[in-house]
Coordinates of C-alpha atoms in Angstrom, one line a residue:
M88 CA -34.3 9.8 -90.6
K89 CA -36.5 12.7 -88.9
R90 CA -37.7 9.5 -86.4
A91 CA -34.2 8.9 -85.4
K92 CA -33.1 12.4 -84.5
K93 CA -36.1 12.7 -82.2
V94 CA -34.7 9.5 -80.8
L95 CA -31.5 10.8 -80.4
A96 CA -32.7 14.2 -78.6
M97 CA -35.3 12.7 -76.7
M98 CA -31.6 10.4 -74.8
L99 CA -29.6 13.4 -75.0
S100 CA -32.5 15.2 -73.0
L101 CA -32.8 12.2 -70.6
A102 CA -28.6 11.8 -69.8
M103 CA -29.3 15.7 -69.3
V104 CA -31.8 15.5 -66.6
L105 CA -29.9 12.6 -65.6
A106 CA -26.5 14.8 -65.2
M107 CA -28.2 17.5 -63.3
S108 CA -29.8 14.8 -60.8
M109 CA -26.2 14.2 -59.2
T110 CA -24.1 16.5 -58.0
A111 CA -20.4 16.3 -56.9
F112 CA -18.5 17.0 -53.8
A113 CA -14.7 17.6 -53.0
D114 CA -12.9 14.7 -51.6
G115 CA -9.6 14.9 -49.5
T116 CA -7.8 16.2 -53.0
G117 CA -10.5 18.8 -53.1
K118 CA -11.6 16.9 -56.5
Q119 CA -15.3 17.0 -57.5
V120 CA -16.6 13.1 -57.0
A121 CA -20.1 11.8 -58.2
Q122 CA -23.1 12.1 -55.2
K123 CA -25.8 10.3 -54.5
V124 CA -28.9 11.2 -52.7
P125 CA -28.4 11.2 -49.0
S126 CA -29.5 7.9 -47.3
S127 CA -29.7 5.9 -43.9
F128 CA -27.3 3.7 -45.5
D129 CA -24.3 7.0 -45.1
H130 CA -21.7 6.1 -42.6
A131 CA -18.3 7.3 -41.1
T132 CA -15.6 6.0 -39.2
V133 CA -16.0 7.5 -35.3
T134 CA -13.1 7.1 -33.0
I135 CA -12.7 6.7 -29.1
K136 CA -9.3 7.6 -27.2
G137 CA -7.4 7.1 -24.0
L138 CA -8.6 3.7 -23.2
S139 CA -6.5 0.7 -21.6
T140 CA -6.5 -2.7 -22.7
N141 CA -9.5 -5.1 -22.0
D142 CA -11.6 -2.0 -21.2
G143 CA -15.8 -2.8 -22.5
V144 CA -17.0 0.0 -24.9
K145 CA -20.6 0.1 -25.6
L146 CA -22.7 2.8 -27.6
Y147 CA -25.7 4.1 -27.7
K148 CA -27.9 6.0 -30.8
I149 CA -29.3 8.8 -29.0
V150 CA -30.3 11.2 -31.9
E151 CA -31.0 9.5 -35.5
P152 CA -31.5 11.3 -39.2
E153 CA -34.8 12.1 -41.1
Y154 CA -34.8 11.1 -44.4
N155 CA -37.6 12.1 -47.2
A156 CA -37.4 11.2 -50.7
H157 CA -34.9 13.7 -51.4
G158 CA -32.3 13.1 -48.9
F159 CA -31.7 14.1 -45.5
V160 CA -34.3 16.1 -43.8
D161 CA -33.1 16.9 -40.2
Y162 CA -31.7 15.2 -37.2
K163 CA -34.0 14.0 -34.3
V164 CA -33.9 12.5 -30.5
V165 CA -34.5 8.7 -30.1
D166 CA -37.7 8.0 -28.6
G167 CA -37.4 8.0 -24.7
Y168 CA -34.6 10.6 -24.4
A169 CA -34.6 14.2 -24.1
I170 CA -32.5 16.5 -25.5
A171 CA -33.2 20.6 -26.4
D172 CA -30.6 21.2 -28.8
V173 CA -29.8 17.9 -30.9
S174 CA -26.5 19.9 -32.2
A175 CA -25.5 20.4 -28.6
P176 CA -26.9 18.0 -25.9
S177 CA -26.0 19.9 -22.5
S178 CA -23.8 17.7 -19.8
T179 CA -27.0 17.5 -17.7
E180 CA -29.3 15.9 -20.5
I181 CA -25.9 13.6 -21.1
T182 CA -26.0 12.4 -17.5
T183 CA -29.4 11.7 -17.3
I184 CA -29.4 9.7 -20.5
A185 CA -26.4 7.6 -19.2
K186 CA -28.0 7.2 -16.3
S187 CA -31.1 5.8 -18.0
I188 CA -29.3 3.0 -19.5
T189 CA -29.4 -0.4 -18.2
T190 CA -28.6 -3.5 -18.8
G191 CA -31.9 -4.4 -21.0
T192 CA -31.0 -1.0 -23.2
A193 CA -30.7 -1.9 -26.7
V194 CA -26.7 -1.6 -27.6
A195 CA -26.3 0.6 -31.3
K196 CA -25.8 -1.2 -34.5
D197 CA -22.8 -0.4 -37.0
K198 CA -23.0 -0.3 -40.5
D199 CA -23.1 -3.7 -40.6
G200 CA -26.0 -4.5 -38.4
N201 CA -24.0 -5.8 -35.4
D202 CA -23.9 -4.5 -32.1
A203 CA -21.4 -1.4 -31.4
S204 CA -19.7 -2.9 -28.4
I205 CA -15.9 -4.3 -28.3
T206 CA -13.4 -4.9 -25.6
A207 CA -10.4 -2.5 -26.4
T208 CA -7.0 -3.9 -27.3
G209 CA -5.5 -0.7 -27.2
A210 CA -5.5 3.1 -26.0
T211 CA -7.8 3.7 -29.2
V212 CA -11.1 1.8 -31.1
T213 CA -13.2 2.7 -34.1
F214 CA -16.5 2.6 -34.9
D215 CA -18.1 2.6 -38.8
M216 CA -21.6 4.1 -37.5
N217 CA -24.6 5.2 -39.7
V218 CA -25.1 8.7 -39.4
G219 CA -26.2 9.4 -36.1
M220 CA -25.3 10.8 -32.5
Y221 CA -23.8 8.2 -30.2
L222 CA -23.3 7.7 -26.1
V223 CA -20.2 6.4 -24.7
L224 CA -19.9 4.0 -22.2
V225 CA -16.7 2.5 -21.1
T226 CA -16.5 0.0 -18.3
A227 CA -12.8 0.3 -17.2
S228 CA -11.2 -3.4 -17.0
D229 CA -9.7 -2.7 -13.5
T230 CA -11.2 -1.5 -10.3
T231 CA -9.7 1.9 -9.9
T232 CA -10.7 3.9 -12.9
V233 CA -13.6 6.1 -13.1
Y234 CA -14.5 7.2 -17.0
N235 CA -17.3 10.0 -17.6
P236 CA -19.7 9.1 -20.6
M237 CA -19.2 11.1 -23.6
I238 CA -20.6 11.3 -27.2
V239 CA -19.4 10.8 -30.6
S240 CA -21.4 11.6 -34.0
A241 CA -21.0 10.4 -37.9
Y242 CA -22.5 13.7 -39.4
Y243 CA -23.4 15.1 -42.5
T244 CA -21.1 18.6 -44.0
K245 CA -21.4 20.3 -46.9
G246 CA -20.2 22.9 -49.3
D247 CA -16.7 23.7 -50.1
N248 CA -15.6 24.1 -46.6
N249 CA -17.4 20.9 -45.8
T250 CA -19.6 22.9 -42.9
V251 CA -21.1 20.9 -40.4
V252 CA -25.1 20.6 -40.7
S253 CA -26.5 20.7 -37.6
G254 CA -29.8 21.1 -39.0
G255 CA -32.0 21.5 -42.1
S256 CA -32.0 19.1 -45.0
V257 CA -29.0 18.0 -47.2
G258 CA -30.2 16.9 -50.7
A259 CA -28.5 15.1 -54.2
E260 CA -27.9 19.2 -55.4
D261 CA -25.9 19.8 -52.3
R262 CA -21.8 19.1 -52.1
Y263 CA -22.1 17.0 -49.1
N264 CA -19.9 14.5 -47.5
V265 CA -20.1 12.2 -44.1
A266 CA -17.3 12.7 -41.3
G267 CA -17.2 11.0 -37.9
S268 CA -16.0 12.5 -34.5
E269 CA -13.1 11.8 -32.4
A270 CA -13.4 12.0 -28.5
Y271 CA -11.0 11.9 -25.6
L272 CA -12.1 9.7 -22.9
K273 CA -12.0 11.5 -19.1
K274 CA -11.3 9.6 -16.7
S275 CA -9.7 9.4 -13.1
T276 CA -8.0 7.1 -11.4
P277 CA -8.2 7.8 -7.6
E278 CA -5.3 6.7 -5.2
I279 CA -4.4 6.2 -1.8
T280 CA -1.4 5.9 0.1
K281 CA -0.4 5.4 3.7
E282 CA 2.9 7.0 5.1
I283 CA 4.7 7.1 8.7
V284 CA 5.2 10.4 10.0
A285 CA 8.8 11.5 10.2
P286 CA 10.3 7.9 10.5
G287 CA 13.8 6.7 11.8
S288 CA 14.8 4.4 9.4
G289 CA 13.8 7.4 6.8
N290 CA 11.7 5.2 4.6
V291 CA 7.9 6.3 4.8
K292 CA 7.0 2.9 4.2
G293 CA 8.7 1.0 6.8
D294 CA 10.8 1.3 10.1
D295 CA 11.6 -0.2 13.2
T296 CA 9.9 0.6 16.4
A297 CA 10.0 -0.2 19.9
Q298 CA 6.9 -2.0 21.5
G299 CA 5.3 0.6 23.5
D300 CA 6.2 3.3 21.1
T301 CA 3.5 5.9 19.2
I302 CA 3.8 5.7 15.3
N303 CA 2.0 8.6 13.7
F304 CA 0.5 7.9 10.2
V305 CA -0.8 10.3 7.2
V306 CA -3.3 8.8 4.7
K307 CA -3.8 10.6 1.3
S308 CA -6.6 9.7 -1.0
D309 CA -7.9 10.9 -4.3
V310 CA -11.2 11.9 -5.0
P311 CA -12.2 11.0 -8.3
S312 CA -13.6 13.1 -11.3
Y313 CA -17.3 12.4 -10.9
S314 CA -19.5 13.7 -13.4
A315 CA -23.3 14.4 -12.6
E316 CA -25.0 11.2 -13.1
Y317 CA -23.1 9.8 -10.3
T318 CA -26.2 10.7 -8.0
R319 CA -25.0 8.4 -5.3
P320 CA -21.3 8.1 -5.4
V321 CA -19.6 5.9 -2.2
Y322 CA -16.6 7.0 -1.1
K323 CA -15.3 5.2 2.0
I324 CA -11.6 4.8 3.7
T325 CA -11.0 1.9 5.5
D326 CA -7.6 1.8 7.8
S327 CA -6.4 -1.7 9.7
V328 CA -3.6 -2.3 11.6
Q329 CA -1.6 -5.3 12.1
G330 CA 0.9 -5.7 15.7
L331 CA -0.7 -2.3 16.5
R332 CA -3.2 -1.1 19.1
D333 CA -5.0 2.1 20.5
I334 CA -5.8 3.7 17.2
S335 CA -6.4 7.5 18.6
N336 CA -6.5 11.4 17.1
I337 CA -7.8 10.5 13.8
K338 CA -8.8 13.9 12.2
V339 CA -9.5 14.5 8.7
Y340 CA -8.6 17.0 6.3
L341 CA -9.1 18.9 2.4
N342 CA -5.9 18.7 0.4
S343 CA -3.6 19.4 3.5
A344 CA -3.3 18.4 7.3
E345 CA -3.9 22.2 8.5
E346 CA -6.4 23.2 11.0
A347 CA -8.2 25.4 8.4
N348 CA -8.5 22.8 6.3
L349 CA -10.3 20.4 8.6
I350 CA -13.7 18.8 7.2
E351 CA -16.5 18.8 9.5
A352 CA -17.8 16.3 10.8
K353 CA -21.2 16.4 9.2
N354 CA -19.6 15.3 5.9
Y355 CA -18.7 11.8 6.9
T356 CA -19.7 9.3 9.2
Q357 CA -16.6 8.0 11.6
T358 CA -16.8 4.0 13.4
I359 CA -13.9 2.8 15.4
A360 CA -13.7 -0.9 16.0
T361 CA -13.8 -1.9 20.0
D362 CA -10.2 -3.1 19.6
K363 CA -9.1 0.2 18.7
K364 CA -7.4 -1.5 15.9
S365 CA -9.3 -0.5 12.7
F366 CA -11.5 2.5 11.9
E367 CA -13.8 3.6 8.8
L368 CA -14.8 7.3 7.3
N369 CA -18.1 6.8 4.8
F370 CA -18.3 10.3 3.5
N371 CA -21.5 11.7 2.3
S372 CA -22.5 11.3 -1.2
E373 CA -23.3 15.3 -1.8
Y374 CA -20.3 15.9 -0.2
I375 CA -18.0 14.0 -2.6
K376 CA -19.9 15.3 -5.6
G377 CA -19.3 19.0 -4.7
L378 CA -15.5 18.0 -5.1
A379 CA -15.4 15.8 -8.1
T380 CA -15.5 19.5 -10.2
T381 CA -11.9 19.9 -9.4
A382 CA -8.6 18.1 -8.0
N383 CA -9.1 17.2 -4.4
Q384 CA -7.6 15.1 -1.8
I385 CA -8.7 13.9 1.5
V386 CA -6.3 13.8 3.9
V387 CA -5.9 11.3 7.2
T388 CA -3.8 11.5 10.4
Y389 CA -3.6 9.3 13.3
S390 CA -1.7 7.3 15.6
A391 CA -1.7 3.7 17.2
V392 CA 1.0 2.2 19.7
L393 CA 2.9 -0.7 18.8
D394 CA 1.6 -3.7 20.5
E395 CA 3.6 -5.8 22.8
N396 CA 2.8 -8.9 21.5
S397 CA 4.1 -7.7 17.8
G398 CA 5.7 -9.3 15.5
V399 CA 9.8 -9.5 15.8
N400 CA 12.8 -9.5 13.4
F401 CA 11.7 -10.8 9.8
D402 CA 7.5 -11.2 11.3
A403 CA 6.3 -8.1 9.9
N404 CA 3.6 -5.8 11.0
K405 CA 1.8 -4.9 8.3
N406 CA -0.9 -1.6 8.4
T407 CA -3.1 -1.5 5.5
V408 CA -5.5 1.2 4.3
S409 CA -8.2 1.0 1.9
L410 CA -10.4 2.7 -0.7
N411 CA -13.7 1.9 -1.9
Y412 CA -15.2 4.2 -4.7
S413 CA -18.0 4.1 -7.1
N414 CA -16.9 3.1 -10.8
N415 CA -19.7 3.5 -12.7
P416 CA -23.3 5.3 -11.9
D417 CA -25.0 2.4 -10.8
D418 CA -22.5 1.3 -8.2
E419 CA -23.8 2.2 -4.7
T420 CA -21.9 -0.2 -3.1
G421 CA -18.0 1.1 -4.1
N422 CA -17.1 -1.6 -6.1
G423 CA -13.8 0.5 -7.1
K424 CA -10.7 -0.1 -4.9
D425 CA -7.7 1.1 -4.2
D426 CA -5.2 0.0 -1.0
D427 CA -1.9 1.0 0.3
R428 CA 0.1 -0.1 3.1
T429 CA 2.7 0.4 5.9
Y430 CA 5.8 -2.1 7.3
H431 CA 6.7 -2.2 11.2
Y432 CA 9.5 -3.7 12.6
T433 CA 11.0 -4.8 16.2
F434 CA 13.9 -6.6 16.8
S435 CA 15.2 -9.0 19.2
I436 CA 18.2 -11.0 20.7
D437 CA 17.8 -14.9 20.8
G438 CA 14.1 -14.2 19.6
T439 CA 12.4 -16.2 16.5
I440 CA 13.8 -15.0 13.1
N441 CA 10.0 -15.3 11.6
G442 CA 7.3 -15.6 13.8
E443 CA 6.5 -19.0 16.1
D444 CA 7.5 -21.6 14.1
S445 CA 10.7 -20.0 13.2
Y446 CA 13.8 -20.8 14.6
R447 CA 15.4 -19.0 17.8
T448 CA 18.4 -16.9 16.8
G449 CA 20.9 -17.3 19.8
E450 CA 22.8 -14.5 20.2
F451 CA 23.6 -14.3 23.6
L452 CA 23.6 -17.1 25.8
K453 CA 24.4 -18.0 29.6
T454 CA 26.7 -20.8 30.3
D455 CA 29.1 -22.4 33.2
D456 CA 32.2 -22.4 31.3
G457 CA 30.6 -24.9 29.0
E458 CA 30.5 -25.2 25.3
T459 CA 27.3 -25.1 22.8
T460 CA 26.3 -27.3 20.2
F461 CA 25.2 -25.5 16.3
V462 CA 23.9 -26.7 13.1
S463 CA 23.7 -24.1 10.4
G464 CA 23.9 -21.3 12.5
E465 CA 21.6 -22.4 14.7
V466 CA 21.8 -23.4 18.4
V467 CA 20.7 -27.0 19.1
S468 CA 22.2 -27.3 22.7
I469 CA 24.2 -25.5 25.4
N470 CA 26.1 -27.6 27.4
N471 CA 25.9 -26.3 31.4
P472 CA 23.6 -23.7 30.7
L473 CA 22.4 -21.8 33.6
G474 CA 19.4 -20.5 34.7
G475 CA 18.0 -17.7 37.0
A476 CA 20.7 -14.9 36.2
E477 CA 19.2 -11.5 35.9
F478 CA 21.0 -9.0 32.9
T479 CA 19.5 -5.6 32.5
I480 CA 19.2 -4.1 29.3
T481 CA 19.3 -0.7 28.7
K482 CA 18.9 2.3 25.9
T483 CA 22.0 4.4 25.0
D484 CA 23.2 7.2 22.4
K485 CA 26.1 6.0 20.3
D486 CA 28.8 6.5 22.8
Y487 CA 26.8 3.9 25.2
K488 CA 25.9 6.5 27.4
A489 CA 22.1 5.5 28.9
L490 CA 19.5 7.9 27.4
T491 CA 18.1 9.9 30.1
G492 CA 14.6 12.3 30.1
E493 CA 11.6 10.7 28.4
N494 CA 13.8 8.7 26.2
A495 CA 15.5 7.0 28.7
W496 CA 14.9 3.0 28.6
S497 CA 15.8 -0.1 30.2
D498 CA 14.2 -3.7 31.4
K499 CA 15.4 -6.4 33.3
K500 CA 15.2 -10.6 32.1
T501 CA 16.2 -13.5 33.4
T502 CA 17.9 -16.3 32.0
E503 CA 15.2 -19.6 31.1
A504 CA 16.7 -23.0 32.5
T505 CA 18.6 -23.4 28.4
G506 CA 20.8 -20.8 29.1
R507 CA 18.8 -18.5 26.8
I508 CA 17.4 -15.1 27.5
L509 CA 14.8 -12.7 25.5
F510 CA 15.6 -9.3 25.0
S511 CA 12.5 -8.3 22.6
G512 CA 10.8 -5.2 21.5
L513 CA 13.9 -3.3 20.8
D514 CA 14.2 -0.7 17.6
A515 CA 17.4 -0.1 15.4
G516 CA 19.9 1.6 17.8
Y517 CA 22.4 1.3 20.7
Y518 CA 22.3 -0.6 23.8
T519 CA 24.4 -2.2 26.8
I520 CA 23.8 -5.4 28.6
Q521 CA 25.1 -6.3 31.8
E522 CA 24.3 -9.1 34.8
T523 CA 22.9 -7.6 37.7
K524 CA 22.6 -10.9 40.0
A525 CA 23.7 -13.7 39.6
P526 CA 22.4 -17.6 39.6
E527 CA 22.5 -18.9 42.9
G528 CA 26.3 -20.2 43.7
Y529 CA 27.4 -18.0 40.9
S530 CA 29.9 -14.9 40.9
L531 CA 28.8 -12.0 39.5
N532 CA 29.9 -11.5 35.8
S533 CA 30.6 -7.7 35.9
T534 CA 31.0 -7.4 32.1
V535 CA 29.0 -4.4 30.3
F536 CA 28.2 -6.0 26.9
K537 CA 28.1 -3.4 24.2
V538 CA 25.1 -4.1 21.4
E539 CA 24.5 -2.3 18.2
I540 CA 21.3 -2.9 16.5
T541 CA 21.4 -1.6 12.3
A542 CA 18.7 -2.3 9.8
E543 CA 18.2 -2.1 6.1
Y544 CA 14.5 -1.6 4.2
N545 CA 13.4 -2.1 0.7
V546 CA 11.8 0.6 -1.2
D547 CA 8.2 -0.8 -0.4
G548 CA 9.1 -1.2 2.9
T549 CA 10.0 -4.5 3.6
L550 CA 13.0 -5.6 6.0
K551 CA 15.4 -6.2 3.6
S552 CA 18.0 -7.2 6.3
Y553 CA 19.3 -6.6 9.7
E554 CA 22.5 -6.7 11.9
V555 CA 22.9 -7.3 15.8
K556 CA 26.6 -6.6 17.0
I557 CA 27.9 -7.4 20.6
T558 CA 30.7 -6.3 21.9
D559 CA 32.4 -7.9 24.9
P560 CA 35.3 -5.8 26.2
S561 CA 36.9 -8.2 28.6
A562 CA 37.2 -11.3 25.7
K563 CA 40.5 -11.3 23.8
E564 CA 41.7 -9.5 21.3
G565 CA 40.0 -11.1 17.5
E566 CA 37.4 -11.9 19.8
Q567 CA 35.5 -9.2 21.3
L568 CA 33.0 -8.4 18.5
K569 CA 30.7 -10.8 17.7
T570 CA 28.5 -9.9 14.7
S571 CA 24.8 -11.8 13.9
S572 CA 23.5 -10.5 10.0
Y573 CA 20.2 -12.3 8.5
S574 CA 18.5 -11.0 5.4
A575 CA 15.4 -11.9 2.8
T576 CA 14.3 -11.9 -0.2
Y577 CA 10.4 -11.5 -1.1
T578 CA 7.5 -13.8 -3.2
K579 CA 4.4 -13.7 -3.5
N580 CA 1.8 -16.2 -2.7
D581 CA -1.6 -17.1 -4.6
A582 CA -3.3 -14.6 -2.1
G583 CA -0.6 -12.0 -2.9
R584 CA 1.0 -11.9 0.6
L585 CA 4.6 -11.6 0.4
I586 CA 6.9 -14.5 2.0
P587 CA 10.4 -13.5 3.0
T588 CA 12.9 -16.5 2.1
I589 CA 15.3 -15.5 4.8
T590 CA 19.3 -16.6 5.0
D591 CA 20.7 -16.3 7.9
N592 CA 24.4 -15.5 7.4
N593 CA 25.9 -17.0 10.4
T594 CA 28.2 -20.3 10.6
N595 CA 28.3 -22.7 13.9
G596 CA 27.6 -20.5 16.4
G597 CA 30.2 -17.8 15.4
N598 CA 28.0 -15.0 15.9
T599 CA 27.2 -16.0 19.3
T600 CA 27.9 -14.2 22.6
L601 CA 28.3 -16.8 25.7
V602 CA 28.3 -15.2 29.1
K603 CA 30.2 -17.2 31.6
N604 CA 29.7 -17.5 35.4
T605 CA 32.1 -19.2 37.8
K606 CA 31.1 -21.2 41.0
L607 CA 31.7 -19.8 44.2
G608 CA 33.5 -23.0 45.6
S609 CA 35.7 -22.5 42.9
L610 CA 37.2 -19.7 43.7
P611 CA 41.0 -19.1 44.5
S612 CA 42.7 -18.5 47.5
T613 CA 43.8 -14.8 48.0
G614 CA 46.2 -14.9 50.8
G615 CA 48.7 -17.9 49.6
I616 CA 50.7 -20.3 52.1
G617 CA 51.8 -17.5 54.3
T618 CA 48.2 -16.8 55.4
T619 CA 47.8 -20.5 55.9
I620 CA 51.0 -20.5 58.3
F621 CA 50.0 -17.7 60.3
T622 CA 46.3 -19.5 60.9
I623 CA 47.9 -22.6 61.8
G624 CA 50.4 -20.3 64.4
G625 CA 47.4 -18.5 65.7
C626 CA 44.8 -21.6 66.3
I627 CA 48.1 -23.5 68.3
I628 CA 48.6 -20.1 70.4
M629 CA 45.0 -20.2 71.5
I630 CA 45.0 -23.6 72.4
I631 CA 48.5 -23.4 74.5
A632 CA 46.4 -20.3 76.0
A633 CA 43.7 -21.7 77.1
G634 CA 45.3 -25.1 78.7
L635 CA 47.7 -22.9 80.3
F636 CA 44.7 -20.8 81.8
F637 CA 43.1 -23.9 83.1
A638 CA 46.3 -25.7 84.6
S639 CA 46.5 -22.2 86.5
R640 CA 43.0 -22.5 88.0
R641 CA 43.7 -25.7 89.0
K642 CA 47.0 -24.5 90.6
K643 CA 44.7 -22.4 92.6
A644 CA 42.3 -24.7 93.7
E645 CA 45.0 -27.1 95.3
N646 CA 46.1 -24.1 97.2

């Protein structure tokens, strides 16, 4: 009996020892639960927010815990990295470590031994990580976003208030827990925009202009929020024009186009192509890094002239500006990209509807009282066409009075042998057309034709539709006005280029103005039959007078 009591006492003593070696901690409800000795198997969930779908996320361990037989001892920096205070790495230290991460650097392992690497399927990702501090590097799914490096941690807390353990030991006797941090990614998505200054259309992305006119542009480009690990960031603006020429007056500003904000030329390199149809601005890395701490924009203004060989009607003159910039610390070529464009149009009368391979519109034709053959609105043939007629087109105000001063403009064109006459390079507005020289053998047509061109644009600047209205004051009532109307819808081809599908809203030449001339031999007599009688009578009198004169002389000679 005594021996049984001794055994029972020993078992009770052992139970007490075991109970003393276990501690408790507060769960989420404040209930005390059993706690084991801290070990390298301890883990918690870390969370990264602010991602975009298909972004690549990788974690690298930079601080790890130390353990002994009694539990957690302290944190230490992973070999190869330098951090003065493991509980609070500086931005410079994080930057240096991020810069040292290369393709061969081992990715951290999660609690199950898998690589802490994932492709995001939404704005938030989580990893179940063992205790430690991890550098987070994100590769953007697009070419526009720049992510700054960040850190997340799985760490120990202890006490009733779950105080974070930043140093010192944690043993089985401590009430402790393992927590995981959350972090929100800091990113910037620089954009570049290009606009037309004071467009007549009211649309800064699309406008119509007469050939030879000067167009002014403004380009605005965001500076990325680069952190210090970007030692040599690339930042380059390239602008190229189509259907324009003579790029000039390039000015570069910071944030607004004011003389006081001009950027010194030493901060960028400017290159203009020999044909003056493109230019490049390549900014110094140190200058761009200096702007990255706050929100800044580069503002560029310049001018160009619409070329005499520019596309007409729906054949757009597209001008594109591009931004290339570094989107990761090792990018020294500028893989980040963004671009923007403007569209410029100029109109014609009897010009091709959309480039060389398209038909001519046939709004104004010259004939000899002939008729014209049409198929689906397109002129196929002109009966009795007249070439060699000269017409003058003049820019006017809305009352069809010729503009004066620097706005005055006129041009002369001669009809082709086919009876066609091309007036090209016109912007929307008002004009008059008048024949100023008739073809040989024909009388001059003195009619002054009134012309109005109007256009409508889509939000992106592409031409939605345009109309050409020609008024013939000499025509019969109800036939004086001829309206040519054209519209387009757009689709993108495989290369991303917008392709217009054009609708010609005119039927069988009902929009065509036929300018007729009359042969001089066909002119009606102006004196009537009375004039003829007087002419014949005058001739008879002259003959009689001549006869009398010669008879008188003969008589005198005989005497």
